[in-house]
Each structure stands twice: as structure tokens, then as C-alpha cells.
Coordinates of C-alpha atoms and ligand atoms in Angstrom, one line a residue:
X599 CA -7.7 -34.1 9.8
X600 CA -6.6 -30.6 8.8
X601 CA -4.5 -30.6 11.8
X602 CA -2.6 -33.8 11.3
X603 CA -2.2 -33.1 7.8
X604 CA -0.1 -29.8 8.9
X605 CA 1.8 -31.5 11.9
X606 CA 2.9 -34.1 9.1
X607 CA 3.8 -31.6 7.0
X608 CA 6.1 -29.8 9.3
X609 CA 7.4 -32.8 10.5
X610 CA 8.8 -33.8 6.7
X611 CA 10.0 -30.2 6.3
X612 CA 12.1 -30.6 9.7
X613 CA 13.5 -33.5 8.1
X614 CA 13.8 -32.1 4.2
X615 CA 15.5 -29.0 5.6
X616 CA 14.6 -25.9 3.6
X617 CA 16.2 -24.7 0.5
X618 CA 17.1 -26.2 -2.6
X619 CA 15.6 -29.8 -1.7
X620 CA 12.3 -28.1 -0.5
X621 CA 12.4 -25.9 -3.7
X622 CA 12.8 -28.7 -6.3
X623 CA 9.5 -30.6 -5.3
X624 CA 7.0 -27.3 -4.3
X625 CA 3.6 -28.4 -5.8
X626 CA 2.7 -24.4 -5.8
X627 CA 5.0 -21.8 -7.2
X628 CA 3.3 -18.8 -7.2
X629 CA 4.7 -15.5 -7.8
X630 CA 4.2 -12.5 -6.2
X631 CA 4.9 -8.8 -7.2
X632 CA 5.3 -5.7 -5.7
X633 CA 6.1 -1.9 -6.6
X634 CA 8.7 -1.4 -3.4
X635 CA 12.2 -1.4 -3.5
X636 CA 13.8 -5.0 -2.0
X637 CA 14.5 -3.3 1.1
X638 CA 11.1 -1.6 1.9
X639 CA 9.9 -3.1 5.2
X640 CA 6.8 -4.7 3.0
X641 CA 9.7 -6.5 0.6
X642 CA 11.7 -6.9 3.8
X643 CA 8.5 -8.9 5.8
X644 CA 7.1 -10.6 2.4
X645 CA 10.8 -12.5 2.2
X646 CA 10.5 -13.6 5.9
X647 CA 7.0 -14.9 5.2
X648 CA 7.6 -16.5 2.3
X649 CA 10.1 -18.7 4.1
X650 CA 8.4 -19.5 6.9
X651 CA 5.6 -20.9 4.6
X652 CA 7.9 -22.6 2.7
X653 CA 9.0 -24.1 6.1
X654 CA 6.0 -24.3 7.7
X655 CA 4.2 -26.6 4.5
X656 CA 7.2 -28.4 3.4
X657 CA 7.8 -26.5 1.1
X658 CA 4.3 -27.3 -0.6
X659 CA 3.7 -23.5 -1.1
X660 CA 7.3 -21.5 -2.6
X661 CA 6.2 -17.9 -3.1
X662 CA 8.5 -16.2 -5.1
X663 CA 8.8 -12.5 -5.0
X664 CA 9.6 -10.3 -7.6
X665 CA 10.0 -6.7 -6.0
X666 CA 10.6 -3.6 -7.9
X667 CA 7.9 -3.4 -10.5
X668 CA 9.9 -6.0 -12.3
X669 CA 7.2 -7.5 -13.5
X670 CA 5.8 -4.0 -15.3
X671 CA 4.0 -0.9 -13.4
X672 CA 0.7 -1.3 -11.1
X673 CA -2.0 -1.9 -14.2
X674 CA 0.5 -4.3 -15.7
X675 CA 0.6 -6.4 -12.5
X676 CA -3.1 -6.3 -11.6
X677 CA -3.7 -7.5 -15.5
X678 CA -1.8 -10.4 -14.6
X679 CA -3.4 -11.0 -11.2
X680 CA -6.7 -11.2 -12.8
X681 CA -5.3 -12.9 -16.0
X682 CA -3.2 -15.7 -12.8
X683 CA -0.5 -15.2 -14.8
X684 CA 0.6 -14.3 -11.5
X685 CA -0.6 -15.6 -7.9
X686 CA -0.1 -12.9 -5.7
X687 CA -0.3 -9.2 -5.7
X688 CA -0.1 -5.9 -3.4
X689 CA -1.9 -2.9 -4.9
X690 CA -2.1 0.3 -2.8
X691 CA -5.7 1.2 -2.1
X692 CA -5.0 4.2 -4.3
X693 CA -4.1 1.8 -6.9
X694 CA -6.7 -1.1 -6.6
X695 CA -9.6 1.3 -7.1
X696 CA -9.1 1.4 -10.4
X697 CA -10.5 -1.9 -10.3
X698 CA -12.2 -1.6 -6.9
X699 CA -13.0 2.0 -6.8
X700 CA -14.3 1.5 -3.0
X701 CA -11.2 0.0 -2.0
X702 CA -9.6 3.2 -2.1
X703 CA -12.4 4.6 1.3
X704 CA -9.4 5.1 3.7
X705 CA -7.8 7.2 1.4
X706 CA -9.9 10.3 1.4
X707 CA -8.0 13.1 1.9
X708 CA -7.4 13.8 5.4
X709 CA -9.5 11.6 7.0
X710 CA -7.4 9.8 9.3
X711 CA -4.9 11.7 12.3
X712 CA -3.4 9.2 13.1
X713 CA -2.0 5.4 12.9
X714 CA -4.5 4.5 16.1
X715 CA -7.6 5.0 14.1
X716 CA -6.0 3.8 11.1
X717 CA -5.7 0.3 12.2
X718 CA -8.6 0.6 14.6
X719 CA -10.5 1.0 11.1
X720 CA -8.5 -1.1 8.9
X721 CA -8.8 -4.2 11.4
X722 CA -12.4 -3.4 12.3
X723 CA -15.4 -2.9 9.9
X724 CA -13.9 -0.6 7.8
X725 CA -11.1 -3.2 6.5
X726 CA -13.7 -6.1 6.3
X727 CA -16.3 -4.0 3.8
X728 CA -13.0 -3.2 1.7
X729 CA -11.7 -7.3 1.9
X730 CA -15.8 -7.6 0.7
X731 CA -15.5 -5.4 -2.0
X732 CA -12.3 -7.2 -3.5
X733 CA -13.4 -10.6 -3.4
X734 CA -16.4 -9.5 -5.5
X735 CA -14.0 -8.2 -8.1
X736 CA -12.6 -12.5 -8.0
X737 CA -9.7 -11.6 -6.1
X738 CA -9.1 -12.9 -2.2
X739 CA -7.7 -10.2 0.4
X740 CA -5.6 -10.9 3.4
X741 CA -7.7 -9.5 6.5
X742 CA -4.2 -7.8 7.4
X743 CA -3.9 -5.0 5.2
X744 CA 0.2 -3.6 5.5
X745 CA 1.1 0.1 6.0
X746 CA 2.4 2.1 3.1
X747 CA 1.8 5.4 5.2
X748 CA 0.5 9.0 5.8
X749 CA 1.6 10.2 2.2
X750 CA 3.9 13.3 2.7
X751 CA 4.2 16.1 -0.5
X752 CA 8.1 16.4 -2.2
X753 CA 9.4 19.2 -4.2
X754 CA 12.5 19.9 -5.8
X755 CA 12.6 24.3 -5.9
X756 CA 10.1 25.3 -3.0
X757 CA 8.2 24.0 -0.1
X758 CA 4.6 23.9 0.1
X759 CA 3.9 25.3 3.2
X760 CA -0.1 26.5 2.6
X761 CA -2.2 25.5 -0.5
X762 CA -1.2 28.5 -1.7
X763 CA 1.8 26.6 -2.7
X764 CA 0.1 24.3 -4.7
X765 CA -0.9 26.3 -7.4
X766 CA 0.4 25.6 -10.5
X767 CA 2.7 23.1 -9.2
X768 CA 3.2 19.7 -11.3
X769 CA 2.8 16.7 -9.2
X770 CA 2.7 13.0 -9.6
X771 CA -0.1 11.0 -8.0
X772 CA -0.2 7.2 -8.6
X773 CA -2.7 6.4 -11.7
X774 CA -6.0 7.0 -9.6
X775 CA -8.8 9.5 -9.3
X776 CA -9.3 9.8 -5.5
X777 CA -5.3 12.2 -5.4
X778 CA -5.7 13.6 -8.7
X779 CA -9.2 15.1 -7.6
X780 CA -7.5 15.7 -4.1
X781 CA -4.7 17.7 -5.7
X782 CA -6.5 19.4 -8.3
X783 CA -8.9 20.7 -5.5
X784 CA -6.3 22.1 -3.5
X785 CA -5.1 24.6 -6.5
X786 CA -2.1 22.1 -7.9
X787 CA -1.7 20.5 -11.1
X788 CA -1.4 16.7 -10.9
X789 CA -0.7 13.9 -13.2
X790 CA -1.5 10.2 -12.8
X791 CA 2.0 8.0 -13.6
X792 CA 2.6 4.5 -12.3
X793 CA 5.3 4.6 -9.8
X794 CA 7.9 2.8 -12.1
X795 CA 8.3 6.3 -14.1
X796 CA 8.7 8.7 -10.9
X797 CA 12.0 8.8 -10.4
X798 CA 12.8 9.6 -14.0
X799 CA 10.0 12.3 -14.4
X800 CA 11.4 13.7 -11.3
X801 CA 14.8 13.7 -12.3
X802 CA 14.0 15.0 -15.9
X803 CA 11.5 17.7 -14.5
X804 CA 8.7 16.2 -16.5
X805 CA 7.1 16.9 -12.6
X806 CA 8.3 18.9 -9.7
X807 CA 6.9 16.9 -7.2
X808 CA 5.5 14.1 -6.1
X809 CA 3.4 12.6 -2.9
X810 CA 4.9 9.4 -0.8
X811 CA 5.3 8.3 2.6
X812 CA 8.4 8.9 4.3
X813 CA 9.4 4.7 3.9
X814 CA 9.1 5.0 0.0
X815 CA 11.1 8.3 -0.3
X816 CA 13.9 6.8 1.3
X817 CA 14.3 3.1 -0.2
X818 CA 13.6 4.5 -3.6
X819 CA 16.1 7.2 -3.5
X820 CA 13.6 10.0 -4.2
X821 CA 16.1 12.4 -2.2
X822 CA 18.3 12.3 -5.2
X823 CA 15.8 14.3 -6.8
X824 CA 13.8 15.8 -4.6
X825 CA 14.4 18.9 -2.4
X826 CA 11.6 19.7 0.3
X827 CA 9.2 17.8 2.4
X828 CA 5.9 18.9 3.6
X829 CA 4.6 16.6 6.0
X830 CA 1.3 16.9 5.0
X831 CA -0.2 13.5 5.8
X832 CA -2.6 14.1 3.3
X833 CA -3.9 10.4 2.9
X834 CA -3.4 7.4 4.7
X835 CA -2.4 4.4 2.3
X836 CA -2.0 0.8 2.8
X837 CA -1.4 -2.1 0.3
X838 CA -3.6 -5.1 0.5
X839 CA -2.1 -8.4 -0.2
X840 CA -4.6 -10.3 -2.5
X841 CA -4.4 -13.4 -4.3
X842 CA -6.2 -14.5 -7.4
X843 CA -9.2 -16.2 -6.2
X844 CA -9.0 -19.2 -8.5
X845 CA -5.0 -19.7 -7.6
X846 CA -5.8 -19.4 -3.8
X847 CA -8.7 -21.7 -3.8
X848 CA -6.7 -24.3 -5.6
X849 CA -4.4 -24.8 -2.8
X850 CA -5.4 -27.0 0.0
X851 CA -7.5 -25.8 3.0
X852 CA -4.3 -26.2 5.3
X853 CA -1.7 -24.4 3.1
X854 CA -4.3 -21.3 3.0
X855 CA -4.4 -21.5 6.9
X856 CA -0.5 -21.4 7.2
X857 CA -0.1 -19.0 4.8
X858 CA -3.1 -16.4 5.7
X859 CA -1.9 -16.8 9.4
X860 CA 2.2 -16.1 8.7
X861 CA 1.0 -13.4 6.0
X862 CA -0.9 -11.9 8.5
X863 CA 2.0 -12.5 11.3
X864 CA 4.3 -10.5 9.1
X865 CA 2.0 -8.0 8.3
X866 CA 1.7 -6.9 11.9
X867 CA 5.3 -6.7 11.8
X868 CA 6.2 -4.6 8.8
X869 CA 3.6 -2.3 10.6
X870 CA 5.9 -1.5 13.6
X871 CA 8.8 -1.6 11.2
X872 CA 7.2 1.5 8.9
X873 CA 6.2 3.3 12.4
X874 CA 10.2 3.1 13.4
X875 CA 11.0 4.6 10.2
X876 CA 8.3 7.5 10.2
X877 CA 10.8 8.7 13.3
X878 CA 15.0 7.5 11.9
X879 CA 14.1 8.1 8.0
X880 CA 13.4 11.9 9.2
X881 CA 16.9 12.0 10.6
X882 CA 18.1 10.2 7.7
X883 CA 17.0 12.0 4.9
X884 CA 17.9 15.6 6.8
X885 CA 21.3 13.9 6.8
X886 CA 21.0 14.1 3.0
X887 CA 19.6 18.0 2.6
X888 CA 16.1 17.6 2.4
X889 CA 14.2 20.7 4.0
X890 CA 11.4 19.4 6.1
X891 CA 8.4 21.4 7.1
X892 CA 5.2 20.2 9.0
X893 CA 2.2 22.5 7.4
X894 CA -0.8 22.9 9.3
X895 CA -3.7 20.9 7.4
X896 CA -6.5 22.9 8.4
X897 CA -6.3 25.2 5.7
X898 CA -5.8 22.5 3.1
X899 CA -8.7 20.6 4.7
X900 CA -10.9 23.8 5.1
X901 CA -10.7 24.3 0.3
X902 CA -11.6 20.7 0.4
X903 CA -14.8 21.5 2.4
X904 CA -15.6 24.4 1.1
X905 CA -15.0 23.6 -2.8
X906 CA -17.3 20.2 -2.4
X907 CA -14.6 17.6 -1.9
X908 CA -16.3 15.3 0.5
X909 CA -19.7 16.3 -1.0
X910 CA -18.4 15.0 -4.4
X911 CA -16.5 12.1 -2.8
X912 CA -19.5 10.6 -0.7
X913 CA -21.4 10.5 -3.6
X914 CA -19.4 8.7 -5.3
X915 CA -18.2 5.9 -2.7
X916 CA -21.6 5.9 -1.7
X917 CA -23.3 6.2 2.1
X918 CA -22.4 2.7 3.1
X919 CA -18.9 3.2 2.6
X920 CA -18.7 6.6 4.0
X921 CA -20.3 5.4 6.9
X922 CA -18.2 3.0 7.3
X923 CA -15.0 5.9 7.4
X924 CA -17.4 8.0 9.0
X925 CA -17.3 5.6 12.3
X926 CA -13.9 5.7 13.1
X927 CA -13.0 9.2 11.1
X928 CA -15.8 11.4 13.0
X929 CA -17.9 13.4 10.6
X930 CA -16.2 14.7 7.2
X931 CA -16.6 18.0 5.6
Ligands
X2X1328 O1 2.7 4.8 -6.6 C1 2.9 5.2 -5.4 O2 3.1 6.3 -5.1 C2 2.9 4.2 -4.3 C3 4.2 3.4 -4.4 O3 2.8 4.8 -3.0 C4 1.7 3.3 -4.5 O4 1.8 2.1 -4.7 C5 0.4 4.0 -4.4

């Protein structure tokens, strides 16, 4: 049944053609919102998905995408999610925990080396107790969560090259405890802001720096006010791709298929796009005099053991959950 259903659909939308025509009689238009630029890779894959859905259900399902935080900042937008006043949504874990504190497991600072445990985690159990957590909070995750990135520290009068560095130095974190208890370990002064306000408190000096992956520092244009990067890789960060629960379920068994499957699809693809730009964005941005500089993290990791970090942390998530980052992470402070 399901089957046919889908094979008649994309048989009409063959004929219909896509567009305008398709548009005009969608019986879902949902609206998704985002904090990335339009030309992030996640913006960038989101766009390609959405049309293949539209395609691929006959244009049943027309997911409209509204990039750029113009819908407000990250608490605005989740409000909304769990309000439906829109459909879709992609908080970073760092952002989602304020609702889903043990979404935000992965992001423990300096727990992941590198992209192969990352998604060896993040598509494995580690990813499924996290997609468990969020439906429990009413909202449905995508099992494909997308890269944001290792996040990587900017400055705009001097490197931080040892945690030494850190000390006294005002620095934005998204609006989230896990970085500001990470940075304010580490000797720094940190202050949660929704990315929306970054580029103006960098450029006004209201902070000197602030902590992104490469990706982010480039489509936003933070090298117009930023200096230095430390590649730090401080925290791996992804943003999950959930729906309101009540607006997913609504739609018909067959239009969730096609669109978990091309979400999921794209997903996989904006991955290897942000792994290509870890490598030209370094180019690029030395093009436009930022000073890069690839700290060692074992001295940074070493304060976090010593002053309680992962003590504190593990409480706080809880052993399920740590055991969960323990298994792909290897044993933490
Ligand atoms: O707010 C940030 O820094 C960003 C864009 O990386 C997140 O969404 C957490």
C-alpha cells in the first residue's frame, strides 16, 4: 500500500513538474529555521532536500526554509518548535540542552579526536540515546545528526596559544552551560549570547572572542572582526534536525519515509561538504589575515582534569550517558 501510494505520487509529480504548480496545492507547508548563513553547507543541503521532497511527494510536503536566524535567535526558534508555530528546527547540541540537557553528551570538552569517532558515535548508540532523549522532550529527531564541527577559539588582539591565554579573556559561547563551565574552567571569562548578536559584540568589542568551527567563521564573515585562530577543537558540535512531534506525526506514513530518507541522504552529504572546508576555508581565511595556530590540548585537557571538569560533568549527565561517550571516547578525566 505504502509503496503504491509513493510510486503514484511520484508519478503525478513527473507529470505536475515542480515549482509553482506543485507549490500552489502542497497540503504541508512547514517551515524550517536555522541559525547558518544561506550558504553554510547545512543551508546549502537543507535547499537540495527540500526539493527533492517536494519532487519526490508531489509536492505534498513544501518545506520552506528560513536561514539566518530570521525567524529570531536559538530560544526564539525552539519556543516556536515546541509552540508548532514552526515545523522544523536545527538546534546545535550546545543549544538544544537547554531544553534537553543530555543532548548536549558529545559536546564535552575534548572528548572526541577526531571526525571517525565522531560519527562512529553519533550513528551508533551514542546518537540513538540522544534521538531518545529528544523525543521525550515531544520533539522527533532525524537519526542523521549534521556536522557543525570541532569548534576552534577566535580573537581579535592575541592568540591563545596555552590556557594561559585564556585568562581574563571575554568570550562568547552560545547560550548553554556545558562551554560556559568549559571556558570558565580553563581560566577565561565567557558569556552566553545567541549567535544572532556575535558579530556585533565582536565588532563593538562587547567580547574579544568567540568559539566556532572553521565553516561558520567563514560564511558568517567572523574574519571581519576577528584576528587569530587557535585550532583548539575544543568540542565537537552537531545540529540535529528535529521536527515537532505533533506536526511530523500529522503527515502521512509515506511523506515521513521520503522525507526522513532524503533528510538523511543530504545529511551524509553536507558532512563531506564541512570535511572539504575544514582543509580550503584554512587557505581561505589566511588569504584574509587571520593568524592561525594549532595549540597542543593536553594542557587545556590536563586543568579540566585536574580542576573536576569531568567529575562535575558526569554527574550531571549522569552514568548512562557518560557511558554511552565513554564507549567510543575511551575513559575521560
Ligand atoms: O551559536 C553558535 O556558536 C553556533 C552557530 O555554533 C551554534 O548554533 C551552537
Amino acid at each position: 500500500m505504502e509503496f503504491d501510494r509513493r510510486s503514484v505520487l511520484a508519478g503525478v509529480a513527473a507529470w505536475a513538474g515542480t515549482g509553482a504548480r506543485a507549490r500552489a496545492k502542497s497540503r504541508f507547508v512547514y517551515k524550517y529555521g536555522n541559525n547558518l548563513p544561506a550558504t553554510h553547507p547545512l543551508n546549502r543541503r537543507a535547499r537540495q532536500a527540500a526539493d527533492q521532497i517536494r519532487k519526490e511527494t508531489a509536492g505534498e510536503l513544501d518545506i520552506r526554509i528560513f536561514p539566518s536566524n530570521q525567524l529570531g535567535g536559538d530560544t526564539g526558534m525552539l519556543n516556536q518548535l515546541r509552540a508548532g508555530a514552526i515545523e522544523f528546527f536545527t538546534p546545535s547540541s550546545l543549544a538544544i540542552a537547554t531544553l534537553v540537557p543530555a543532548a548536549a553528551i558529545n559536546a564535552v570538552g575534548f572528548a572526541f579526536r577526531d571526525y571517525q569517532t565522531v560519527w562512529a558515535a553519533m550513528d551508533g548508540d551514542l546518537g540513538g540515546f540522544i534521538a531518545s532523549e529528544v523525543e521525550k522532550a515531544g520533539l522527533h529527531m532525524m537519526p542523521r545528526v549534521w556536522d557543525n564541527g570541532f569548534r576552534q577559539i577566535t580573537t581579535s588582539r592575541r592568540p591563545v596559544l596555552t590556557p594561559a591565554d585564556l585568562s581574563g579573556l571575554k568570550i562568547r559561547v552560545p547560550v548553554s552551560s556545558l562551554p560556559i563551565s568549559l571556558f570558565r574552567t580553563l581560566g577565561g571569562t565567557p558569556t552566553g549570547m545567541q549567535f544572532s548578536e556575535v558579530y556585533t559584540a565582536l565588532q563593538t568589542h562587547v567580547v574579544d572572542g568567540q568559539e566556532n568551527p572553521l565553516p561558520i567563521i567563514d560564511t558568517a564573515k567572523l574574519y571581519e572582526v576577528q584576528n587569530y585562530i587557535s585550532c583548539t577543537n575544543h568540542i565537537w558540535d552537531g545540529y540535529l534536525f528535529v521536527a515537532n512531534s505533533a506536526a511530523w506525526y500529522r503527515l502521512p506514513k509515506d511523506i515521513r519515509a521520503v522525507a526522513e530518507t532524503v533528510l538523511n541522504t543530504c545529511c551524509v552529504a553536507q558532512r563531506a561538504d564541512v570535511a572539504a572546508l575544514n582543509v580550503s576555508v584554512r587557505a581561505a581565511l589566511s588569504a584574509r589575515h587571520m593568524t592561525f595556530a594549532d595549540p597542543d590540548p593536553a594542557p587545556f585537557k590536563k586543568i579540566l582534569i585536574e580542576r573536576g571538569f569531568y567529575r562535575h560533568w558526569r554527574e550531571i549527565f549522569g552514568d548512562a550517558a557518560w557511558r554511552h561517550l565513554e564507549r567510543y571516547v575511551g575513559r575521560l578525566g
